[in-house]
Amino acid sequence: MARRETKQKNGRPAWGKLNGRGAEAVDYGPLADWVGFNLRMAQAAAFQAFSRRAQEVGTRPGRFATLMLIGRNPGISQTALSRANGRDKSSLTPVLNDLARRGLIRRTRTRADQRAYRLSLTPAGKSLLAQLVRCARSHERNLDRIIGARAQKSFVRILKRIIAQAG
């Protein structure tokens, strides 16, 4: 039997009690009002929502940004891609291996450095990217409804300032 939610003196739910949705209530303390924590939680929620859409077309959401960056920058090097994608090369390599194995990207060795590759999309990669763009546009429309059309542009500007200055 579920226990009723009780409040602490500070008005926050008490540990171990159930909230109105049947989940255990957690006192977040100052985290509840910290930008960094809320950014992380919002990113996780948005990622999960997009993940459900991406699974409908048979891929994982992390592949979308990689395919988009390769598609918009044919011949991009793995090094430039890792920087643009915010991933180190060691975590990007398995993603690229998967995309190549699935016939979605082509790796071409550079003449100057036989260890380096240039990346491009295959026709199958372009097709999958088009499907993912449709999913992403639908996802963005949903986020726009949540954020509000007017606030969206301002919100993105703020996020870009955080990216540029906090990194």
Short mmCIF file of N, CA and C in Angstrom, two decimals:
data_model
loop_
_atom_site.label_atom_id
_atom_site.label_comp_id
_atom_site.label_asym_id
_atom_site.label_seq_id
_atom_site.Cartn_x
_atom_site.Cartn_y
_atom_site.Cartn_z
N MET A 1 0.85 -1.18 0.00
CA MET A 1 0.00 0.00 0.00
C MET A 1 0.89 1.23 0.00
N ALA A 2 0.59 2.20 -0.82
CA ALA A 2 1.40 3.41 -0.97
C ALA A 2 1.22 4.33 0.23
N ARG A 3 2.35 4.88 0.65
CA ARG A 3 2.29 5.86 1.72
C ARG A 3 1.94 7.20 1.11
N ARG A 4 1.26 8.02 1.84
CA ARG A 4 0.93 9.36 1.36
C ARG A 4 2.17 10.23 1.45
N GLU A 5 2.26 11.14 0.50
CA GLU A 5 3.39 12.06 0.50
C GLU A 5 3.26 13.02 1.67
N THR A 6 4.35 13.23 2.37
CA THR A 6 4.38 14.22 3.43
C THR A 6 5.41 15.27 3.06
N LYS A 7 5.29 16.42 3.66
CA LYS A 7 6.20 17.51 3.36
C LYS A 7 7.13 17.74 4.55
N GLN A 8 8.37 18.09 4.22
CA GLN A 8 9.30 18.50 5.25
C GLN A 8 8.96 19.94 5.64
N LYS A 9 9.65 20.46 6.63
CA LYS A 9 9.43 21.84 7.05
C LYS A 9 9.69 22.83 5.93
N ASN A 10 10.61 22.48 5.00
CA ASN A 10 10.93 23.39 3.91
C ASN A 10 9.93 23.30 2.75
N GLY A 11 8.89 22.47 2.89
CA GLY A 11 7.87 22.36 1.86
C GLY A 11 8.17 21.34 0.78
N ARG A 12 9.35 20.75 0.81
CA ARG A 12 9.73 19.75 -0.19
C ARG A 12 9.25 18.37 0.28
N PRO A 13 9.02 17.46 -0.66
CA PRO A 13 8.58 16.10 -0.27
C PRO A 13 9.63 15.41 0.61
N ALA A 14 9.16 14.58 1.50
CA ALA A 14 10.06 13.82 2.38
C ALA A 14 10.58 12.59 1.65
N TRP A 15 11.79 12.14 2.00
CA TRP A 15 12.39 10.94 1.42
C TRP A 15 11.53 9.73 1.73
N GLY A 16 11.47 8.81 0.77
CA GLY A 16 10.80 7.54 1.01
C GLY A 16 9.29 7.59 0.88
N LYS A 17 8.73 8.73 0.65
CA LYS A 17 7.28 8.85 0.50
C LYS A 17 6.95 8.83 -0.98
N LEU A 18 5.71 8.50 -1.33
CA LEU A 18 5.31 8.47 -2.72
C LEU A 18 4.67 9.79 -3.10
N ASN A 19 5.00 10.27 -4.29
CA ASN A 19 4.36 11.48 -4.77
C ASN A 19 3.04 11.12 -5.45
N GLY A 20 2.37 12.08 -6.00
CA GLY A 20 1.06 11.86 -6.61
C GLY A 20 1.10 10.94 -7.82
N ARG A 21 2.25 10.71 -8.41
CA ARG A 21 2.36 9.83 -9.58
C ARG A 21 2.80 8.43 -9.20
N GLY A 22 2.88 8.11 -7.93
CA GLY A 22 3.25 6.78 -7.49
C GLY A 22 4.75 6.54 -7.44
N ALA A 23 5.55 7.57 -7.70
CA ALA A 23 7.00 7.43 -7.64
C ALA A 23 7.50 7.93 -6.29
N GLU A 24 8.63 7.41 -5.87
CA GLU A 24 9.19 7.85 -4.60
C GLU A 24 9.58 9.32 -4.70
N ALA A 25 9.12 10.11 -3.76
CA ALA A 25 9.44 11.53 -3.72
C ALA A 25 10.88 11.69 -3.24
N VAL A 26 11.60 12.61 -3.87
CA VAL A 26 13.00 12.84 -3.54
C VAL A 26 13.20 14.32 -3.25
N ASP A 27 13.90 14.61 -2.20
CA ASP A 27 14.26 16.00 -1.87
C ASP A 27 15.52 16.34 -2.65
N TYR A 28 15.42 17.21 -3.64
CA TYR A 28 16.54 17.59 -4.46
C TYR A 28 17.40 18.68 -3.82
N GLY A 29 16.93 19.25 -2.74
CA GLY A 29 17.72 20.30 -2.10
C GLY A 29 18.00 21.42 -3.09
N PRO A 30 19.20 21.99 -3.03
CA PRO A 30 19.50 23.11 -3.93
C PRO A 30 19.57 22.70 -5.40
N LEU A 31 19.72 21.40 -5.69
CA LEU A 31 19.75 20.96 -7.08
C LEU A 31 18.50 21.40 -7.83
N ALA A 32 17.37 21.45 -7.14
CA ALA A 32 16.09 21.79 -7.76
C ALA A 32 16.14 23.13 -8.47
N ASP A 33 16.99 24.04 -8.02
CA ASP A 33 17.05 25.38 -8.59
C ASP A 33 18.34 25.67 -9.33
N TRP A 34 19.23 24.69 -9.46
CA TRP A 34 20.51 24.91 -10.14
C TRP A 34 20.37 24.68 -11.64
N VAL A 35 20.87 25.62 -12.41
CA VAL A 35 20.78 25.57 -13.86
C VAL A 35 21.43 24.30 -14.41
N GLY A 36 22.64 23.99 -13.98
CA GLY A 36 23.35 22.83 -14.52
C GLY A 36 22.58 21.54 -14.34
N PHE A 37 22.03 21.32 -13.17
CA PHE A 37 21.27 20.10 -12.91
C PHE A 37 20.03 20.05 -13.80
N ASN A 38 19.32 21.17 -13.89
CA ASN A 38 18.11 21.21 -14.71
C ASN A 38 18.41 21.08 -16.19
N LEU A 39 19.54 21.61 -16.65
CA LEU A 39 19.97 21.40 -18.03
C LEU A 39 20.17 19.92 -18.30
N ARG A 40 20.84 19.26 -17.37
CA ARG A 40 21.11 17.82 -17.52
C ARG A 40 19.82 17.02 -17.55
N MET A 41 18.90 17.33 -16.67
CA MET A 41 17.64 16.60 -16.62
C MET A 41 16.79 16.88 -17.87
N ALA A 42 16.79 18.13 -18.34
CA ALA A 42 16.04 18.47 -19.56
C ALA A 42 16.65 17.77 -20.77
N GLN A 43 17.99 17.73 -20.83
CA GLN A 43 18.66 17.07 -21.94
C GLN A 43 18.31 15.58 -21.94
N ALA A 44 18.30 14.96 -20.78
CA ALA A 44 17.98 13.54 -20.69
C ALA A 44 16.54 13.29 -21.14
N ALA A 45 15.61 14.13 -20.72
CA ALA A 45 14.21 13.96 -21.10
C ALA A 45 14.03 14.16 -22.61
N ALA A 46 14.67 15.18 -23.17
CA ALA A 46 14.56 15.45 -24.60
C ALA A 46 15.21 14.31 -25.40
N PHE A 47 16.35 13.80 -24.93
CA PHE A 47 17.03 12.71 -25.60
C PHE A 47 16.16 11.46 -25.61
N GLN A 48 15.52 11.16 -24.48
CA GLN A 48 14.66 9.97 -24.42
C GLN A 48 13.48 10.09 -25.37
N ALA A 49 12.89 11.30 -25.45
CA ALA A 49 11.76 11.51 -26.36
C ALA A 49 12.21 11.34 -27.81
N PHE A 50 13.36 11.90 -28.18
CA PHE A 50 13.86 11.74 -29.54
C PHE A 50 14.26 10.29 -29.80
N SER A 51 14.78 9.62 -28.80
CA SER A 51 15.17 8.22 -28.93
C SER A 51 13.99 7.36 -29.36
N ARG A 52 12.84 7.61 -28.77
CA ARG A 52 11.65 6.84 -29.15
C ARG A 52 11.31 7.06 -30.63
N ARG A 53 11.46 8.30 -31.10
CA ARG A 53 11.17 8.60 -32.50
C ARG A 53 12.21 7.95 -33.42
N ALA A 54 13.48 8.02 -33.04
CA ALA A 54 14.56 7.48 -33.88
C ALA A 54 14.43 5.95 -33.99
N GLN A 55 13.99 5.31 -32.92
CA GLN A 55 13.84 3.85 -32.96
C GLN A 55 12.79 3.43 -33.99
N GLU A 56 11.83 4.32 -34.26
CA GLU A 56 10.81 4.02 -35.27
C GLU A 56 11.44 3.83 -36.66
N VAL A 57 12.57 4.49 -36.91
CA VAL A 57 13.23 4.34 -38.22
C VAL A 57 14.44 3.42 -38.12
N GLY A 58 14.62 2.78 -36.97
CA GLY A 58 15.61 1.73 -36.85
C GLY A 58 17.03 2.17 -36.52
N THR A 59 17.17 3.24 -35.79
CA THR A 59 18.52 3.64 -35.39
C THR A 59 18.48 4.29 -34.02
N ARG A 60 19.67 4.57 -33.51
CA ARG A 60 19.79 5.21 -32.21
C ARG A 60 19.96 6.71 -32.41
N PRO A 61 19.48 7.50 -31.47
CA PRO A 61 19.49 8.96 -31.66
C PRO A 61 20.88 9.56 -31.76
N GLY A 62 21.86 8.95 -31.13
CA GLY A 62 23.22 9.48 -31.20
C GLY A 62 23.79 9.43 -32.61
N ARG A 63 23.21 8.60 -33.46
CA ARG A 63 23.67 8.50 -34.84
C ARG A 63 23.22 9.71 -35.67
N PHE A 64 22.13 10.34 -35.25
CA PHE A 64 21.57 11.45 -36.03
C PHE A 64 22.57 12.58 -36.20
N ALA A 65 23.13 13.08 -35.11
CA ALA A 65 24.06 14.21 -35.22
C ALA A 65 25.27 13.83 -36.06
N THR A 66 25.75 12.61 -35.91
CA THR A 66 26.91 12.17 -36.69
C THR A 66 26.57 12.13 -38.17
N LEU A 67 25.42 11.55 -38.52
CA LEU A 67 25.02 11.51 -39.92
C LEU A 67 24.79 12.90 -40.48
N MET A 68 24.17 13.77 -39.69
CA MET A 68 23.90 15.15 -40.13
C MET A 68 25.21 15.89 -40.42
N LEU A 69 26.15 15.78 -39.50
CA LEU A 69 27.43 16.48 -39.68
C LEU A 69 28.19 15.96 -40.89
N ILE A 70 28.17 14.65 -41.11
CA ILE A 70 28.83 14.09 -42.29
C ILE A 70 28.09 14.53 -43.55
N GLY A 71 26.77 14.48 -43.51
CA GLY A 71 25.98 14.87 -44.68
C GLY A 71 26.16 16.33 -45.06
N ARG A 72 26.27 17.19 -44.07
CA ARG A 72 26.45 18.62 -44.33
C ARG A 72 27.89 18.98 -44.66
N ASN A 73 28.82 18.07 -44.36
CA ASN A 73 30.25 18.33 -44.56
C ASN A 73 30.92 17.14 -45.23
N PRO A 74 30.52 16.82 -46.47
CA PRO A 74 31.11 15.66 -47.14
C PRO A 74 32.64 15.77 -47.18
N GLY A 75 33.30 14.68 -46.83
CA GLY A 75 34.76 14.68 -46.81
C GLY A 75 35.34 15.13 -45.48
N ILE A 76 34.50 15.33 -44.48
CA ILE A 76 34.98 15.76 -43.16
C ILE A 76 35.92 14.69 -42.59
N SER A 77 36.94 15.15 -41.89
CA SER A 77 37.86 14.20 -41.25
C SER A 77 37.24 13.72 -39.94
N GLN A 78 37.72 12.57 -39.47
CA GLN A 78 37.23 12.06 -38.19
C GLN A 78 37.58 13.02 -37.06
N THR A 79 38.73 13.68 -37.15
CA THR A 79 39.13 14.62 -36.11
C THR A 79 38.17 15.81 -36.06
N ALA A 80 37.87 16.38 -37.22
CA ALA A 80 36.95 17.52 -37.26
C ALA A 80 35.56 17.09 -36.82
N LEU A 81 35.15 15.90 -37.20
CA LEU A 81 33.85 15.39 -36.79
C LEU A 81 33.78 15.21 -35.29
N SER A 82 34.83 14.68 -34.69
CA SER A 82 34.81 14.48 -33.23
C SER A 82 34.69 15.82 -32.52
N ARG A 83 35.39 16.84 -33.01
CA ARG A 83 35.28 18.18 -32.39
C ARG A 83 33.88 18.74 -32.55
N ALA A 84 33.33 18.65 -33.77
CA ALA A 84 32.01 19.21 -34.04
C ALA A 84 30.92 18.49 -33.27
N ASN A 85 31.12 17.20 -33.01
CA ASN A 85 30.14 16.36 -32.34
C ASN A 85 30.29 16.37 -30.83
N GLY A 86 31.37 16.98 -30.34
CA GLY A 86 31.59 17.02 -28.90
C GLY A 86 31.96 15.67 -28.31
N ARG A 87 32.60 14.82 -29.11
CA ARG A 87 33.02 13.49 -28.66
C ARG A 87 34.51 13.35 -28.90
N ASP A 88 35.15 12.56 -28.05
CA ASP A 88 36.56 12.29 -28.35
C ASP A 88 36.60 11.19 -29.40
N LYS A 89 37.75 11.11 -30.08
CA LYS A 89 37.87 10.17 -31.20
C LYS A 89 37.64 8.73 -30.78
N SER A 90 38.04 8.39 -29.55
CA SER A 90 37.89 7.00 -29.11
C SER A 90 36.42 6.61 -28.95
N SER A 91 35.55 7.54 -28.58
CA SER A 91 34.13 7.20 -28.45
C SER A 91 33.41 7.33 -29.80
N LEU A 92 33.99 8.09 -30.72
CA LEU A 92 33.39 8.24 -32.04
C LEU A 92 33.69 7.03 -32.94
N THR A 93 34.83 6.41 -32.77
CA THR A 93 35.24 5.30 -33.63
C THR A 93 34.23 4.16 -33.66
N PRO A 94 33.71 3.69 -32.52
CA PRO A 94 32.70 2.61 -32.60
C PRO A 94 31.43 3.04 -33.34
N VAL A 95 31.05 4.31 -33.21
CA VAL A 95 29.88 4.82 -33.92
C VAL A 95 30.14 4.75 -35.42
N LEU A 96 31.31 5.23 -35.84
CA LEU A 96 31.65 5.21 -37.26
C LEU A 96 31.78 3.78 -37.78
N ASN A 97 32.32 2.89 -36.98
CA ASN A 97 32.40 1.48 -37.37
C ASN A 97 31.01 0.91 -37.62
N ASP A 98 30.07 1.23 -36.73
CA ASP A 98 28.70 0.76 -36.88
C ASP A 98 28.06 1.33 -38.14
N LEU A 99 28.23 2.63 -38.37
CA LEU A 99 27.64 3.27 -39.55
C LEU A 99 28.23 2.71 -40.84
N ALA A 100 29.53 2.45 -40.84
CA ALA A 100 30.18 1.87 -42.02
C ALA A 100 29.70 0.43 -42.24
N ARG A 101 29.61 -0.35 -41.16
CA ARG A 101 29.15 -1.74 -41.24
C ARG A 101 27.74 -1.81 -41.81
N ARG A 102 26.91 -0.82 -41.47
CA ARG A 102 25.52 -0.78 -41.94
C ARG A 102 25.40 -0.16 -43.33
N GLY A 103 26.52 0.24 -43.91
CA GLY A 103 26.51 0.80 -45.26
C GLY A 103 25.97 2.21 -45.34
N LEU A 104 26.07 2.97 -44.24
CA LEU A 104 25.51 4.32 -44.20
C LEU A 104 26.56 5.40 -44.48
N ILE A 105 27.82 5.09 -44.22
CA ILE A 105 28.90 6.04 -44.50
C ILE A 105 30.00 5.35 -45.29
N ARG A 106 30.79 6.16 -45.95
CA ARG A 106 31.96 5.68 -46.68
C ARG A 106 33.17 6.36 -46.07
N ARG A 107 34.20 5.57 -45.81
CA ARG A 107 35.48 6.10 -45.33
C ARG A 107 36.47 6.04 -46.49
N THR A 108 37.12 7.15 -46.74
CA THR A 108 38.12 7.20 -47.80
C THR A 108 39.43 7.69 -47.18
N ARG A 109 40.48 6.91 -47.36
CA ARG A 109 41.79 7.33 -46.82
C ARG A 109 42.27 8.57 -47.55
N THR A 110 42.93 9.45 -46.80
CA THR A 110 43.49 10.64 -47.42
C THR A 110 44.83 10.31 -48.05
N ARG A 111 45.19 11.04 -49.08
CA ARG A 111 46.47 10.79 -49.74
C ARG A 111 47.63 11.25 -48.87
N ALA A 112 47.43 12.36 -48.18
CA ALA A 112 48.51 12.93 -47.38
C ALA A 112 48.86 12.08 -46.17
N ASP A 113 47.85 11.46 -45.56
CA ASP A 113 48.06 10.66 -44.35
C ASP A 113 47.21 9.41 -44.46
N GLN A 114 47.84 8.28 -44.73
CA GLN A 114 47.11 7.03 -44.93
C GLN A 114 46.42 6.52 -43.67
N ARG A 115 46.70 7.15 -42.52
CA ARG A 115 46.01 6.76 -41.29
C ARG A 115 44.70 7.51 -41.13
N ALA A 116 44.53 8.60 -41.86
CA ALA A 116 43.35 9.46 -41.71
C ALA A 116 42.30 9.12 -42.77
N TYR A 117 41.04 9.36 -42.42
CA TYR A 117 39.92 9.10 -43.31
C TYR A 117 39.12 10.37 -43.54
N ARG A 118 38.50 10.43 -44.69
CA ARG A 118 37.48 11.42 -45.00
C ARG A 118 36.16 10.66 -45.04
N LEU A 119 35.11 11.29 -44.55
CA LEU A 119 33.84 10.60 -44.39
C LEU A 119 32.77 11.21 -45.30
N SER A 120 31.92 10.36 -45.83
CA SER A 120 30.78 10.83 -46.62
C SER A 120 29.63 9.83 -46.44
N LEU A 121 28.44 10.30 -46.76
CA LEU A 121 27.26 9.44 -46.67
C LEU A 121 27.10 8.62 -47.95
N THR A 122 26.61 7.41 -47.79
CA THR A 122 26.22 6.59 -48.92
C THR A 122 24.77 6.94 -49.26
N PRO A 123 24.24 6.46 -50.36
CA PRO A 123 22.81 6.68 -50.63
C PRO A 123 21.91 6.18 -49.49
N ALA A 124 22.26 5.04 -48.90
CA ALA A 124 21.47 4.53 -47.77
C ALA A 124 21.58 5.47 -46.58
N GLY A 125 22.76 6.05 -46.36
CA GLY A 125 22.95 7.01 -45.28
C GLY A 125 22.13 8.27 -45.50
N LYS A 126 22.08 8.73 -46.74
CA LYS A 126 21.27 9.92 -47.07
C LYS A 126 19.79 9.64 -46.84
N SER A 127 19.35 8.45 -47.18
CA SER A 127 17.96 8.08 -46.98
C SER A 127 17.60 8.02 -45.49
N LEU A 128 18.47 7.38 -44.70
CA LEU A 128 18.22 7.31 -43.26
C LEU A 128 18.26 8.70 -42.64
N LEU A 129 19.19 9.53 -43.08
CA LEU A 129 19.26 10.90 -42.55
C LEU A 129 17.97 11.65 -42.85
N ALA A 130 17.42 11.51 -44.04
CA ALA A 130 16.16 12.18 -44.38
C ALA A 130 15.04 11.74 -43.45
N GLN A 131 14.98 10.45 -43.14
CA GLN A 131 13.97 9.95 -42.21
C GLN A 131 14.18 10.53 -40.81
N LEU A 132 15.45 10.59 -40.38
CA LEU A 132 15.76 11.13 -39.06
C LEU A 132 15.46 12.63 -38.98
N VAL A 133 15.67 13.34 -40.07
CA VAL A 133 15.35 14.77 -40.09
C VAL A 133 13.85 14.96 -39.88
N ARG A 134 13.04 14.12 -40.49
CA ARG A 134 11.59 14.20 -40.26
C ARG A 134 11.26 13.95 -38.79
N CYS A 135 11.90 12.96 -38.19
CA CYS A 135 11.70 12.68 -36.77
C CYS A 135 12.14 13.88 -35.93
N ALA A 136 13.29 14.44 -36.26
CA ALA A 136 13.83 15.56 -35.50
C ALA A 136 12.94 16.79 -35.61
N ARG A 137 12.40 17.03 -36.79
CA ARG A 137 11.50 18.19 -36.96
C ARG A 137 10.24 18.02 -36.12
N SER A 138 9.70 16.83 -36.08
CA SER A 138 8.53 16.55 -35.25
C SER A 138 8.87 16.74 -33.78
N HIS A 139 10.03 16.24 -33.39
CA HIS A 139 10.50 16.38 -32.01
C HIS A 139 10.69 17.86 -31.65
N GLU A 140 11.29 18.62 -32.56
CA GLU A 140 11.50 20.05 -32.32
C GLU A 140 10.18 20.80 -32.21
N ARG A 141 9.19 20.44 -33.02
CA ARG A 141 7.87 21.08 -32.91
C ARG A 141 7.28 20.83 -31.53
N ASN A 142 7.46 19.63 -31.00
CA ASN A 142 6.97 19.32 -29.66
C ASN A 142 7.70 20.16 -28.62
N LEU A 143 9.03 20.27 -28.74
CA LEU A 143 9.79 21.11 -27.81
C LEU A 143 9.37 22.57 -27.92
N ASP A 144 9.10 23.03 -29.14
CA ASP A 144 8.65 24.42 -29.33
C ASP A 144 7.33 24.66 -28.59
N ARG A 145 6.44 23.65 -28.62
CA ARG A 145 5.17 23.80 -27.88
C ARG A 145 5.43 23.90 -26.39
N ILE A 146 6.39 23.13 -25.89
CA ILE A 146 6.70 23.13 -24.47
C ILE A 146 7.35 24.46 -24.07
N ILE A 147 8.33 24.90 -24.84
CA ILE A 147 9.10 26.11 -24.53
C ILE A 147 8.31 27.36 -24.86
N GLY A 148 7.61 27.34 -25.96
CA GLY A 148 6.91 28.51 -26.45
C GLY A 148 7.71 29.13 -27.59
N ALA A 149 7.00 29.51 -28.64
CA ALA A 149 7.66 30.00 -29.85
C ALA A 149 8.54 31.21 -29.57
N ARG A 150 8.07 32.13 -28.77
CA ARG A 150 8.85 33.34 -28.49
C ARG A 150 10.09 33.04 -27.67
N ALA A 151 9.94 32.18 -26.69
CA ALA A 151 11.05 31.87 -25.79
C ALA A 151 12.10 30.98 -26.44
N GLN A 152 11.74 30.23 -27.48
CA GLN A 152 12.64 29.25 -28.08
C GLN A 152 13.92 29.89 -28.59
N LYS A 153 13.83 30.98 -29.35
CA LYS A 153 15.02 31.62 -29.91
C LYS A 153 15.93 32.14 -28.80
N SER A 154 15.33 32.75 -27.80
CA SER A 154 16.10 33.25 -26.67
C SER A 154 16.75 32.11 -25.91
N PHE A 155 16.02 31.03 -25.72
CA PHE A 155 16.52 29.86 -25.01
C PHE A 155 17.73 29.27 -25.73
N VAL A 156 17.64 29.13 -27.04
CA VAL A 156 18.76 28.59 -27.82
C VAL A 156 19.97 29.52 -27.73
N ARG A 157 19.75 30.83 -27.78
CA ARG A 157 20.87 31.78 -27.63
C ARG A 157 21.56 31.60 -26.28
N ILE A 158 20.78 31.43 -25.23
CA ILE A 158 21.34 31.22 -23.89
C ILE A 158 22.14 29.92 -23.86
N LEU A 159 21.58 28.85 -24.42
CA LEU A 159 22.29 27.57 -24.45
C LEU A 159 23.61 27.70 -25.20
N LYS A 160 23.61 28.42 -26.32
CA LYS A 160 24.85 28.60 -27.09
C LYS A 160 25.88 29.41 -26.31
N ARG A 161 25.42 30.37 -25.52
CA ARG A 161 26.37 31.12 -24.66
C ARG A 161 26.98 30.20 -23.61
N ILE A 162 26.16 29.35 -23.05
CA ILE A 162 26.68 28.39 -22.06
C ILE A 162 27.72 27.47 -22.71
N ILE A 163 27.40 26.96 -23.88
CA ILE A 163 28.32 26.07 -24.60
C ILE A 163 29.64 26.78 -24.87
N ALA A 164 29.56 28.02 -25.33
CA ALA A 164 30.77 28.76 -25.71
C ALA A 164 31.62 29.16 -24.50
N GLN A 165 30.99 29.51 -23.39
CA GLN A 165 31.74 30.06 -22.28
C GLN A 165 32.01 29.11 -21.15
N ALA A 166 31.20 28.07 -21.00
CA ALA A 166 31.39 27.16 -19.87
C ALA A 166 32.35 26.03 -20.22
N GLY A 167 32.59 25.84 -21.49
CA GLY A 167 33.44 24.73 -21.92
C GLY A 167 34.85 25.03 -21.73
#
